Amino acid sequence: MSVDLKPGFSQTGNLTAGNRLQSIDIVSVQSTEDRANALTSGHRACQGCGEALGARMAIDKVMELSRNKVHVVNATGCLEVFTTPFPETSWNVPWLHSLFGNAPAVATGVQAALKAKGMQDVTVIAQGGDGSTVDIGFGCLSGMFERNDDVLYICYDNEAYMNTGVQRSGATPPTARTATTPLSGPHPGNNFGQGKNVPKIAMAHGIGYVATATIANVRDLEAKVTKAMSMKGARYLHIHVPCPLGWGSLPKDTIKLARLAVESGLYPLFEGEHGVITGVTKIRKKVPVDEYLKLQRRFTHLFKKGADAQDLAGVQAIADAHIKYYGLLDDGDK
Amino acid sequence: MLKQVEGSIGVAEAIGLCRPDVVCAYPITPQTHIVEGLADMVRKGKIASNCQYINVESEFAALSVCIGSSATGVRSYTATSSQGLLFMAEAVYNASGMRLPIVMTIGNRAIGGPINIWNDQSDSMSMRDAGWIQIHAESNQEAGDLHIQAFKIAEQLSIPVMVCVDGFLLTHAYEQIESSTQEQVDEFLPPFKPMQALDCANPMSMGAMVGPEAFMEVRALNIAHFNNAIEPIQKISEEFETIFGRKAGGLYEHYNSEDAETVVVALGSVNGTLKDIIDEYKQDNVSIGSFKIGCYRPFPAKQIAEQLKHAKRVVVVEKDIFAGVGGCLANDITIALKDTDIKVYSVIGGLGGRPIFKKSLMKILDRAMKDELEELSFVDLDHSLVDREITREDLFMTKAV
């Protein structure tokens, strides 16, 4: 696969991070000179890593809002491995990694310690990938939600176990090829009718704030971090982060893929408080799921000769169901 | 002040006097009364710190919470037993690898299957090599006192400590204990100054990934620090005696065994039974004594070998047995005495809560003193049943083939 490195100038308007023409109070922290750079350069993420971008965007905003008073607990996974190969670290924040499945509980402990010390002005963040969040650490996550501990949990969802070599997780979408959902049998790739929707499960806990965000919309992401940071108690932010390695996509397409996931309806952007949806980010220009899927090798089997048309139709049906459930299109567009 | 309390409450009160900042546990018998006691003390504001008591969804989460709070620089405590300790195993190794000075009570209980809630020591034994210091209590008095020492040991050395307290036999038994005062504990136990902690003024990354280029050194350092704990553990128990005026903890304790021909070695509450037995033998002028091991990990092999060098034979009585190892303590003692001609007998008793009766143990010791005892024997095991079943299963296997 050849990589097209030609810069593309596209007019994306006010949503771009680097729009320095905006007034300073609404400009993204990513385009300000004094951003914290919580996750600094030199780390070992792959080219085009969506998770590295997502983590920097989210934690920089947290740093700005908390005036650098942050403790971050990180689950095992890509983000932990590529940022802290001993003796190096890319984190400009107090940062703690313990295990794969316990980041929410460790964050509870950090928060309890701060409370014991009377230092409740420090924000506690727990973060991990989808494997940690959706699968192995889910018990601890649910416990942290249920106790309403004062922790903002951020999941960077790249839809599989990328760090161990792209195996299926509970967040892997149907039909996606992973190392453990190979392209064999009558329905290649991951199964339909499985998977765990953690944003919805988080809503069911009745916690103060739940939101989904994407690295394709920095200002929306930052607004959601800001909203989360204005509250106390357990809060959950789910960020969709494309993975060139695991998805078989071009590094230059990371942001584009994140945008297409939203515009196709496959990844709905919404926010909710205490179990009630309070807002959705409407789709600006609806695209068929093909546009999103075709840029990823994990889905190429859907478009090959002899592919079961039901599989592609099934993915489109998921997108359509999201659009209907969350009301992602303006009434005129329906 | 002397009072009659349940062992668990004595332990809870001792922990409360240590001003813990975070207490986090998940219920499992027989540890429950300890954390119930602490939960009540926190609610009533009886602990002289801004203590946070956290109810969690599993033992894995309980120790993980302590990992988070200890890494944030506060005194952290948890307690568990049996399956709970196994369920937190990954975090057990993580806490010692990160050198977080957490104190954890083990209300010693058998591990399944078959499931069994009663006392033996196979739970703490299953984690004997996890890099945690392990100290064992003989009585309820010692159980409380060891917790006060445990925080000092842990925080001085930056190594987590398990205090092993026999389930039911101690945790649920009412005994007279002399309670400590806040003044005594404050004099003995200084405020916790962490080796390193999360700090906004000095951000650092804790728990980084270590590759082949440094992992060996990290492990070697960790083990070296661990092995160096032996002397401080002894010293801290002596400091305790100075301030509190009573003995507790330390590496070992002789009971009529300084020059005895036969020495019975054991951990925990069975030492009480042994002391009664030794008293009976003493009336008949039999040269036998008992030797309590207070600190099981790190194992003070040199000190023990020196203390036992006069013995003709050593009988190790313990409440655990592991496939491929047998009795863990007997194994350790055999290695410690490898350069001597001392005969080591391994006696397994009390598994899954079976009582260890004086009479039964004396029968075994009588045979040991005549060197008629098998290398491995069991207290009150129904041999006929076991033999019958082995024969039956042999027949079954033959038929199956």
XYZ file of C-alpha atoms in Angstrom, chain B:
401
model
C -6.361 -1.588 79.617
C -7.436 -5.210 79.677
C -10.612 -6.185 77.882
C -12.397 -9.208 76.544
C -13.063 -8.780 72.810
C -13.373 -10.796 69.662
C -10.067 -11.141 67.813
C -11.355 -9.274 64.774
C -12.434 -6.315 66.872
C -9.054 -6.251 68.586
C -7.416 -6.117 65.171
C -9.821 -3.424 63.945
C -9.124 -1.296 67.017
C -5.366 -1.662 66.560
C -5.668 -0.612 62.914
C -7.848 2.327 63.887
C -5.117 3.563 66.243
C -2.696 3.503 63.290
C -4.706 6.342 61.652
C -5.276 4.689 58.278
C -6.317 7.108 55.524
C -7.972 4.578 53.233
C -9.596 1.277 54.208
C -11.019 -0.745 51.362
C -12.222 -4.320 51.455
C -14.642 -6.827 50.051
C -16.448 -9.237 52.371
C -15.190 -12.787 52.736
C -15.450 -15.077 55.729
C -13.586 -15.076 58.141
C -12.135 -11.606 57.501
C -15.493 -9.803 57.652
C -15.658 -8.820 61.313
C -12.402 -6.879 61.016
C -13.625 -4.636 58.212
C -17.111 -4.378 59.707
C -15.442 -3.083 62.859
C -13.447 -0.554 60.857
C -16.496 0.577 58.864
C -18.272 1.290 62.135
C -15.295 3.151 63.570
C -15.028 5.319 60.451
C -18.762 6.131 60.568
C -18.538 7.069 64.229
C -15.445 9.212 63.660
C -13.424 7.067 66.064
C -10.323 7.053 63.868
C -8.028 10.026 64.329
C -7.538 10.598 60.604
C -9.791 11.641 57.760
C -10.210 7.939 57.013
C -12.096 6.909 53.884
C -13.859 3.549 54.018
C -14.675 2.249 50.541
C -17.012 -0.631 49.684
C -16.008 -2.286 46.430
C -17.236 -4.962 44.082
C -14.376 -7.479 44.446
C -11.119 -8.243 46.221
C -9.306 -7.378 43.000
C -10.837 -3.905 43.230
C -10.149 -3.685 46.976
C -6.416 -4.105 46.579
C -6.467 -1.955 43.421
C -8.025 0.890 45.405
C -5.214 0.500 47.959
C -2.668 0.570 45.136
C -4.139 3.891 43.985
C -4.318 5.407 47.462
C -0.877 4.177 48.529
C 0.621 5.560 45.310
C -1.010 8.889 46.202
C 0.912 8.776 49.470
C -1.556 7.771 52.149
C -1.706 4.900 54.652
C -3.805 2.158 53.087
C -5.289 -1.035 54.475
C -7.259 -4.013 53.231
C -8.119 -7.504 54.459
C -9.102 -10.743 52.832
C -9.063 -14.530 53.034
C -8.837 -17.592 50.846
C -10.502 -17.172 47.441
C -10.384 -13.425 47.911
C -6.611 -13.465 48.078
C -6.476 -15.621 44.959
C -8.871 -13.279 43.179
C -6.589 -10.319 43.920
C -3.430 -12.238 42.949
C -2.532 -10.022 40.000
C -2.765 -6.931 42.184
C -0.820 -8.661 44.990
C 2.208 -8.959 42.719
C 1.669 -5.474 41.324
C 1.660 -3.861 44.794
C 4.961 -5.475 45.790
C 6.503 -4.826 42.368
C 5.668 -1.150 42.800
C 6.840 -1.289 46.430
C 3.643 0.179 47.807
C 3.557 -0.210 51.608
C 0.000 -1.524 51.916
C -0.954 -3.558 54.981
C -3.349 -6.458 54.475
C -4.780 -8.853 57.027
C -5.205 -12.428 55.930
C -7.874 -14.154 57.972
C -6.335 -17.522 57.174
C -8.758 -19.924 55.508
C -8.535 -22.966 53.240
C -8.649 -22.507 49.483
C -10.984 -24.561 47.305
C -12.106 -26.632 45.706
C -13.796 -28.137 47.399
C -15.048 -24.905 48.874
C -14.380 -24.645 52.577
C -14.659 -21.595 54.806
C -12.666 -22.873 57.783
C -9.136 -22.270 58.904
C -5.899 -23.426 57.423
C -3.005 -21.436 55.987
C -3.010 -22.439 52.355
C -4.283 -18.979 51.287
C -1.360 -16.925 52.565
C 0.998 -19.766 51.628
C -0.197 -19.507 48.021
C 1.172 -15.937 48.002
C 4.305 -16.646 50.017
C 6.614 -15.698 47.149
C 4.684 -12.647 45.936
C 7.127 -10.165 47.444
C 4.996 -9.285 50.483
C 6.366 -9.562 53.980
C 4.335 -12.173 55.888
C 4.099 -12.133 59.663
C 2.007 -14.584 61.684
C 0.020 -14.018 64.873
C -0.167 -16.625 67.616
C -2.859 -14.959 69.736
C -5.392 -12.180 69.524
C -3.053 -9.967 71.522
C -0.314 -10.539 68.987
C -2.740 -10.140 66.058
C -3.505 -6.559 67.098
C 0.080 -5.748 68.001
C 1.441 -7.098 64.714
C -0.761 -4.706 62.738
C 0.749 -1.751 64.560
C 4.184 -3.114 63.683
C 3.115 -3.942 60.129
C 2.486 -0.313 59.157
C 5.892 0.643 60.519
C 7.644 -2.217 58.721
C 5.822 -1.542 55.452
C 6.356 2.189 55.414
C 9.948 2.128 56.636
C 10.934 -0.390 53.957
C 8.378 0.500 51.274
C 7.284 -3.142 51.065
C 3.702 -4.367 51.548
C 2.953 -6.559 54.573
C 0.454 -9.368 55.099
C -0.484 -10.042 58.695
C -1.660 -13.641 58.879
C -4.295 -14.312 61.524
C -5.841 -17.786 61.768
C -9.463 -17.600 60.683
C -12.087 -18.385 63.371
C -9.462 -19.702 65.824
C -8.337 -16.108 66.291
C -10.647 -13.870 64.262
C -13.804 -15.161 65.935
C -12.417 -16.090 69.354
C -12.967 -13.943 72.425
C -9.804 -13.486 74.427
C -8.517 -11.066 76.950
C -6.269 -8.480 75.348
C -4.415 -5.455 76.556
C -5.357 -2.604 74.253
C -2.963 0.097 73.171
C -3.397 3.823 73.566
C -3.310 6.443 70.808
C -0.304 8.032 72.537
C 1.645 4.760 72.460
C 0.857 4.145 68.810
C 1.682 7.735 67.831
C 5.021 7.470 69.606
C 5.802 4.199 67.851
C 4.419 4.860 64.368
C 5.477 8.093 62.633
C 3.288 9.655 59.917
C 3.656 7.985 56.513
C 6.301 9.569 54.296
C 6.063 7.818 50.926
C 9.184 6.971 48.938
C 7.403 8.441 45.935
C 3.845 9.560 45.266
C 1.654 11.217 42.671
C 2.252 14.934 43.022
C 1.096 17.803 40.809
C 4.152 19.874 41.776
C 6.478 17.080 40.723
C 4.763 14.984 38.054
C 6.233 11.544 37.558
C 5.141 8.405 35.780
C 4.700 5.426 38.082
C 4.325 1.893 36.792
C 6.157 2.361 33.497
C 6.765 -0.581 31.204
C 10.230 -2.076 31.734
C 11.829 -4.015 28.898
C 14.572 -6.646 28.752
C 17.275 -3.974 29.067
C 16.359 -3.179 32.688
C 13.841 -5.739 33.976
C 16.483 -8.071 35.453
C 17.974 -5.218 37.473
C 14.569 -4.065 38.677
C 13.743 -7.585 39.863
C 17.149 -8.112 41.457
C 16.838 -4.823 43.351
C 13.339 -5.692 44.457
C 14.451 -9.053 45.843
C 17.501 -7.507 47.519
C 15.334 -4.930 49.305
C 12.971 -7.708 50.302
C 15.684 -9.906 51.765
C 17.086 -6.927 53.687
C 13.826 -6.671 55.621
C 14.785 -9.373 58.139
C 16.820 -7.179 60.487
C 14.384 -4.228 60.501
C 11.493 -6.583 61.303
C 13.343 -7.805 64.400
C 14.367 -4.280 65.369
C 10.828 -2.937 65.014
C 9.502 -5.666 67.291
C 12.093 -4.653 69.902
C 11.082 -1.000 69.576
C 7.506 -2.118 70.067
C 8.396 -3.852 73.315
C 10.133 -0.717 74.605
C 7.089 1.481 74.047
C 4.250 -0.959 74.750
C 5.924 -3.077 77.421
C 5.001 -6.410 75.858
C 6.572 -8.736 73.355
C 5.065 -9.279 69.922
C 6.355 -10.185 66.503
C 10.018 -10.541 65.691
C 11.559 -13.337 63.719
C 11.029 -16.300 66.064
C 10.318 -17.308 69.638
C 11.699 -20.245 71.616
C 9.518 -22.152 74.027
C 11.707 -24.489 76.011
C 13.516 -25.226 72.757
C 16.854 -23.443 73.247
C 18.602 -26.728 73.992
C 15.908 -29.343 73.354
C 16.683 -32.501 71.408
C 13.355 -32.328 69.588
C 12.051 -28.982 68.356
C 8.544 -28.517 66.995
C 8.338 -25.634 64.519
C 5.069 -23.930 63.644
C 3.354 -20.740 62.471
C 0.375 -19.008 64.019
C -2.188 -20.067 66.586
C -1.230 -23.757 66.770
C 1.737 -22.551 68.820
C -0.713 -22.158 71.703
C -1.581 -25.847 71.558
C 2.099 -26.698 71.230
C 3.022 -24.716 74.343
C 0.480 -26.736 76.361
C 1.955 -29.935 74.941
C 5.488 -28.851 75.770
C 4.382 -28.077 79.329
C 3.088 -31.650 79.659
C 6.272 -33.177 78.306
C 8.269 -30.928 80.621
C 6.680 -32.596 83.638
C 8.161 -35.859 82.382
C 11.538 -34.212 81.685
C 11.303 -34.940 77.949
C 13.769 -32.891 75.923
C 11.310 -31.211 73.606
C 10.431 -27.582 72.930
C 8.513 -25.525 70.417
C 9.797 -22.813 68.143
C 7.408 -20.236 66.734
C 8.221 -18.562 63.467
C 6.863 -15.029 63.549
C 8.238 -13.788 60.263
C 7.651 -16.225 57.428
C 8.575 -13.960 54.519
C 11.312 -13.018 54.068
C 12.276 -16.376 55.542
C 15.012 -15.857 58.140
C 16.764 -19.093 57.142
C 20.174 -18.241 58.620
C 18.751 -17.111 61.952
C 16.550 -20.199 62.164
C 19.417 -22.552 61.295
C 21.497 -20.939 64.020
C 18.696 -21.277 66.582
C 17.980 -24.911 65.714
C 21.549 -26.139 65.267
C 21.573 -28.010 68.596
C 18.493 -30.064 67.745
C 18.567 -33.750 66.887
C 15.290 -33.540 65.024
C 12.828 -30.884 63.946
C 9.123 -31.577 63.569
C 7.366 -29.013 61.388
C 3.633 -28.765 62.069
C 1.719 -26.741 59.514
C -1.738 -26.162 58.049
C -1.085 -26.291 54.352
C -0.088 -28.755 51.681
C 0.752 -28.031 48.071
C 1.087 -30.335 45.086
C 4.745 -30.846 44.277
C 5.919 -29.168 47.485
C 4.154 -30.803 50.424
C 4.283 -28.592 53.491
C 5.717 -25.209 52.550
C 7.235 -24.502 55.942
C 8.802 -27.977 56.121
C 10.302 -27.319 52.727
C 11.770 -24.011 53.873
C 13.111 -25.547 57.094
C 14.693 -28.450 55.188
C 16.506 -25.962 52.965
C 17.552 -23.849 55.956
C 19.035 -26.948 57.663
C 20.591 -28.457 54.547
C 24.132 -28.233 55.937
C 23.246 -30.110 59.140
C 22.380 -33.697 60.081
C 19.131 -32.615 61.716
C 16.236 -34.844 60.737
C 13.193 -32.898 59.524
C 9.692 -34.377 59.851
C 6.779 -32.760 58.068
C 3.406 -32.945 59.820
C 0.318 -31.614 58.097
C -2.710 -30.839 60.234
C -5.765 -28.652 60.552
C -6.626 -28.562 56.863
C -10.013 -27.004 56.169
C -10.601 -26.366 59.847
C -10.070 -29.862 61.271
C -9.111 -29.335 64.922
C -5.559 -30.187 65.956
C -5.999 -31.992 69.248
C -3.231 -32.177 71.825
C -3.603 -35.942 72.124
C -3.274 -36.502 68.369
C -0.259 -34.299 68.080
C 1.435 -35.929 71.079
C 1.029 -39.358 69.490
C 2.862 -38.063 66.446
C 5.558 -36.371 68.512
C 6.075 -39.543 70.561
C 6.792 -41.431 67.343
C 9.035 -38.631 66.044
C 11.123 -38.748 69.210
C 11.729 -42.449 68.553
C 12.480 -41.602 64.907
C 9.629 -43.878 63.911
C 7.673 -41.153 62.155
C 7.272 -41.023 58.373
C 8.877 -38.025 56.640
C 5.388 -36.749 55.811
C 2.475 -37.443 58.110
C -0.983 -36.085 58.802
C -2.792 -35.251 62.029
C -5.984 -37.304 62.322
C -6.239 -38.247 58.670
C -8.622 -41.117 57.955
C -6.045 -43.245 56.161
C -8.427 -46.145 55.616
C -10.811 -43.930 53.675
C -8.059 -42.429 51.557
C -6.503 -45.841 50.856
C -9.883 -47.334 49.979
C -10.609 -44.538 47.500
C -7.165 -44.771 45.924
C -7.744 -48.488 45.348
C -11.214 -47.860 43.939
C -9.934 -45.145 41.590
C -7.062 -47.384 40.503
C -9.598 -50.047 39.547
C -11.674 -47.446 37.719
C -8.646 -46.223 35.786
C -7.683 -49.809 34.853
C -11.180 -50.457 33.528
C -11.187 -47.177 31.621
C -7.974 -48.167 29.844
